[in-house]
Short mmCIF file of C-alpha atoms and ligand atoms in Angstrom, two decimals:
data_model
loop_
_atom_site.label_atom_id
_atom_site.label_comp_id
_atom_site.label_asym_id
_atom_site.label_seq_id
_atom_site.Cartn_x
_atom_site.Cartn_y
_atom_site.Cartn_z
CA MET A 277 -66.29 5.55 69.81
CA LYS A 278 -64.43 7.51 72.49
CA ASN A 279 -65.98 10.31 74.53
CA ILE A 280 -64.21 13.65 74.27
CA VAL A 281 -64.93 16.42 76.78
CA LEU A 282 -63.69 19.90 75.87
CA PHE A 283 -62.72 22.63 78.32
CA ALA A 284 -62.65 26.18 76.94
CA SER A 285 -62.70 29.67 78.43
CA GLY A 286 -63.40 32.01 75.53
CA ASN A 287 -64.07 32.19 71.83
CA GLY A 288 -63.87 28.46 71.19
CA SER A 289 -62.71 28.45 67.57
CA ASN A 290 -60.61 25.36 68.33
CA ALA A 291 -63.53 23.71 70.10
CA GLU A 292 -65.69 24.28 67.04
CA GLU A 293 -63.08 22.76 64.69
CA ILE A 294 -62.86 19.70 66.94
CA ILE A 295 -66.66 19.34 67.09
CA ARG A 296 -66.91 19.55 63.29
CA TYR A 297 -64.05 17.12 62.72
CA PHE A 298 -65.55 14.43 64.95
CA LYS A 299 -68.94 14.69 63.31
CA ASN A 300 -67.24 12.92 60.40
CA ASN A 301 -64.83 10.68 62.28
CA ASN A 302 -65.87 7.54 64.13
CA GLU A 303 -62.92 7.47 66.53
CA GLY A 304 -64.52 9.95 68.90
CA VAL A 305 -67.40 12.25 69.66
CA VAL A 306 -67.54 15.52 71.58
CA VAL A 307 -69.99 14.80 74.39
CA ALA A 308 -69.75 18.03 76.43
CA ILE A 309 -68.16 21.44 76.73
CA PHE A 310 -67.08 22.73 80.11
CA SER A 311 -66.43 26.44 80.58
CA ASN A 312 -65.49 28.68 83.46
CA LYS A 313 -67.02 31.73 81.72
CA ALA A 314 -70.80 32.04 81.61
CA ASP A 315 -70.63 34.49 78.68
CA ALA A 316 -67.98 32.65 76.63
CA LYS A 317 -68.72 32.41 72.91
CA VAL A 318 -67.82 28.72 73.07
CA LEU A 319 -71.13 28.11 74.90
CA GLU A 320 -73.06 29.57 71.98
CA ARG A 321 -71.12 27.28 69.66
CA ALA A 322 -71.95 24.28 71.88
CA LYS A 323 -75.64 25.17 71.74
CA ASN A 324 -75.58 25.50 67.95
CA HIS A 325 -74.18 21.97 67.73
CA ASN A 326 -76.60 20.60 70.37
CA ILE A 327 -73.74 19.70 72.67
CA PRO A 328 -74.44 19.92 76.41
CA SER A 329 -72.38 22.42 78.36
CA VAL A 330 -71.44 22.85 81.99
CA VAL A 331 -70.51 26.26 83.43
CA PHE A 332 -68.53 26.40 86.63
CA SER A 333 -66.59 28.83 88.82
CA LYS A 334 -62.91 28.63 89.70
CA THR A 335 -63.95 27.37 93.15
CA GLN A 336 -66.15 24.66 91.64
CA LEU A 337 -63.26 23.51 89.46
CA ASN A 338 -61.37 22.59 92.58
CA ASP A 339 -64.04 21.62 95.13
CA GLY A 340 -65.36 18.46 93.47
CA PHE A 341 -68.28 19.97 91.51
CA VAL A 342 -66.57 19.70 88.11
CA LEU A 343 -65.35 16.16 88.84
CA GLU A 344 -68.88 15.17 89.80
CA GLN A 345 -70.25 16.69 86.57
CA LEU A 346 -67.58 14.92 84.49
CA HIS A 347 -68.69 11.49 85.69
CA GLN A 348 -71.98 11.70 83.78
CA PHE A 349 -70.09 12.14 80.47
CA GLN A 350 -67.58 9.30 81.03
CA PRO A 351 -64.69 11.03 79.24
CA ASP A 352 -62.02 8.89 77.55
CA LEU A 353 -60.07 12.05 76.72
CA ILE A 354 -60.29 15.58 78.14
CA VAL A 355 -59.11 18.31 75.77
CA LEU A 356 -58.20 21.80 76.94
CA ALA A 357 -58.91 24.00 73.92
CA GLY A 358 -58.20 27.52 75.08
CA PHE A 359 -58.80 26.76 78.75
CA LEU A 360 -57.10 29.41 80.84
CA LEU A 361 -57.27 28.09 84.40
CA LYS A 362 -54.89 25.58 85.94
CA PHE A 363 -56.32 22.09 85.58
CA PRO A 364 -56.57 20.53 89.07
CA GLU A 365 -54.55 17.53 90.16
CA SER A 366 -57.64 16.14 91.90
CA ILE A 367 -59.29 15.65 88.47
CA LEU A 368 -56.07 14.38 86.84
CA LYS A 369 -55.94 11.60 89.44
CA VAL A 370 -59.33 10.31 88.27
CA TYR A 371 -59.01 11.22 84.57
CA PRO A 372 -55.29 11.19 83.70
CA LYS A 373 -55.76 11.53 79.94
CA VAL A 374 -55.88 15.28 79.54
CA ILE A 375 -54.22 17.22 76.71
CA ASN A 376 -53.71 20.93 76.14
CA ILE A 377 -52.85 23.14 73.19
CA HIS A 378 -50.41 25.96 73.82
CA PRO A 379 -49.93 28.77 71.28
CA ALA A 380 -46.11 28.73 71.28
CA LEU A 381 -43.15 26.42 70.89
CA LEU A 382 -42.80 25.18 74.46
CA PRO A 383 -40.69 25.26 76.58
CA LYS A 384 -40.44 28.83 75.29
CA TYR A 385 -43.28 31.18 76.26
CA GLY A 386 -44.93 28.81 78.73
CA GLY A 387 -45.86 28.94 82.40
CA LYS A 388 -48.15 31.04 84.54
CA GLY A 389 -49.55 34.14 82.83
CA MET A 390 -48.46 32.92 79.40
CA TYR A 391 -51.73 32.40 77.57
CA GLY A 392 -53.53 33.77 74.53
CA MET A 393 -52.46 37.24 73.43
CA ASN A 394 -49.87 37.53 76.23
CA VAL A 395 -47.87 34.83 74.47
CA HIS A 396 -48.06 36.51 71.05
CA GLN A 397 -47.16 39.90 72.54
CA ALA A 398 -44.05 38.42 74.16
CA VAL A 399 -43.08 36.63 70.94
CA LEU A 400 -43.45 39.94 69.04
CA GLU A 401 -41.44 41.92 71.58
CA ASN A 402 -38.61 39.39 71.41
CA LYS A 403 -38.56 39.74 67.61
CA GLU A 404 -38.82 35.99 67.10
CA LYS A 405 -38.56 34.84 63.49
CA GLU A 406 -40.83 31.89 64.11
CA THR A 407 -43.37 30.66 66.62
CA GLY A 408 -45.75 27.73 66.66
CA ILE A 409 -48.02 25.41 68.58
CA THR A 410 -47.45 22.67 71.12
CA ILE A 411 -49.94 19.95 71.98
CA HIS A 412 -48.99 18.18 75.19
CA TYR A 413 -50.27 16.00 78.00
CA VAL A 414 -51.27 17.92 81.11
CA ASN A 415 -49.58 17.26 84.41
CA GLU A 416 -49.53 19.10 87.73
CA HIS A 417 -47.24 21.87 86.39
CA TYR A 418 -48.25 24.56 83.90
CA ASP A 419 -47.24 23.68 80.33
CA GLU A 420 -44.79 20.95 81.37
CA GLY A 421 -46.42 17.65 80.41
CA GLU A 422 -45.03 15.34 77.75
CA PHE A 423 -45.09 16.81 74.23
CA ILE A 424 -47.29 15.11 71.64
CA PHE A 425 -46.93 17.46 68.66
CA GLN A 426 -45.30 20.72 67.61
CA ASN A 427 -45.46 22.73 64.42
CA SER A 428 -43.91 26.09 63.61
CA VAL A 429 -44.64 29.05 61.35
CA ASN A 430 -42.54 31.94 60.09
CA ILE A 431 -43.69 35.31 61.46
CA GLU A 432 -41.11 37.68 59.96
CA ASP A 433 -43.95 39.40 58.07
CA CYS A 434 -46.03 39.98 61.25
CA ASN A 435 -46.08 43.48 62.77
CA THR A 436 -48.69 42.95 65.49
CA ALA A 437 -49.61 40.32 68.06
CA GLU A 438 -52.98 39.98 66.29
CA GLU A 439 -51.27 38.95 63.06
CA ILE A 440 -49.29 36.32 64.95
CA ALA A 441 -52.48 35.10 66.67
CA HIS A 442 -54.11 34.70 63.27
CA LYS A 443 -51.29 32.50 61.97
CA ILE A 444 -51.34 30.44 65.16
CA HIS A 445 -55.07 29.86 64.94
CA GLU A 446 -54.65 28.62 61.38
CA LEU A 447 -52.06 26.09 62.55
CA GLU A 448 -54.21 25.03 65.49
CA HIS A 449 -57.29 24.48 63.36
CA GLN A 450 -55.26 22.54 60.81
CA TYR A 451 -53.60 20.14 63.24
CA PHE A 452 -55.40 19.91 66.59
CA PRO A 453 -58.38 17.71 65.53
CA GLU A 454 -56.07 15.31 63.64
CA VAL A 455 -53.71 15.01 66.57
CA ILE A 456 -56.65 14.21 68.86
CA ALA A 457 -57.83 11.54 66.42
CA GLY A 458 -54.31 10.07 66.43
CA ILE A 459 -54.32 9.84 70.21
CA LEU A 460 -57.71 8.13 70.24
CA THR A 461 -56.58 5.61 67.62
CA ARG A 462 -53.30 4.81 69.39
CA ASN A 463 -55.08 4.21 72.68
CA SER A 464 -57.88 2.04 71.37
C1 GAR B 105 -55.66 29.27 71.43
O1 GAR B 105 -54.73 29.96 70.64
C2 GAR B 105 -54.95 28.38 72.43
O2 GAR B 105 -53.73 27.88 71.98
C3 GAR B 105 -54.75 29.32 73.59
O3 GAR B 105 -55.94 30.08 73.65
C4 GAR B 105 -56.44 30.25 72.31
C5 GAR B 105 -57.93 29.97 72.32
O4 GAR B 105 -58.51 30.27 71.09
N1 GAR B 105 -54.50 28.59 74.81
C6 GAR B 105 -53.66 29.02 75.75
O5 GAR B 105 -53.10 30.09 75.70
C7 GAR B 105 -53.49 28.06 76.93
N2 GAR B 105 -52.32 28.40 77.69
P1 GAR B 105 -59.98 29.77 70.74
O6 GAR B 105 -60.86 30.11 71.93
O7 GAR B 105 -60.39 30.53 69.53
O8 GAR B 105 -59.94 28.29 70.50
#
């Protein structure tokens, strides 16, 4: 059984889907949730599932505190599920297996500032006919690591960024846990 550590900054609907999925899958288990927001809903979700959480500041992400905290959970895989800060190279050097989910079809709509609703707003303004999700390995550059999985959805019937976000969340919840399980199986 592999140890999964989740990083999330906000609502945590993806985190919750992953937690639920691995309650019924022996490949992995979610051992901790790390968040840079003390009032993030994801922390409430962690508590409801009796999963330990660690809250940290942006400074602590980079000064060794988070790395130190990670050691006690011995992560085999780190999953960024709605984590909105840049993941530090200093942690990647010690734990290179880190994946991220991005709410668009990278390389489109990626890079600094492109997260959450900003992405959907840009997709809407550009009158895209489709958008999607990208699950990728994390490297030292924003949204540029090797792709693992992509899936797209038609958004011609969407008139607001919120409607696009809803469709994207459905895709994420459908595929993200399975893709994580696939990674754990391949690397065992
Ligand atoms: C998700 O749509 C995820 O793809 C996105 O944040 C949302 C978090 O939702 N991540 C990024 O934009 C990273 N660049 P959630 O908190 O409900 O899981």
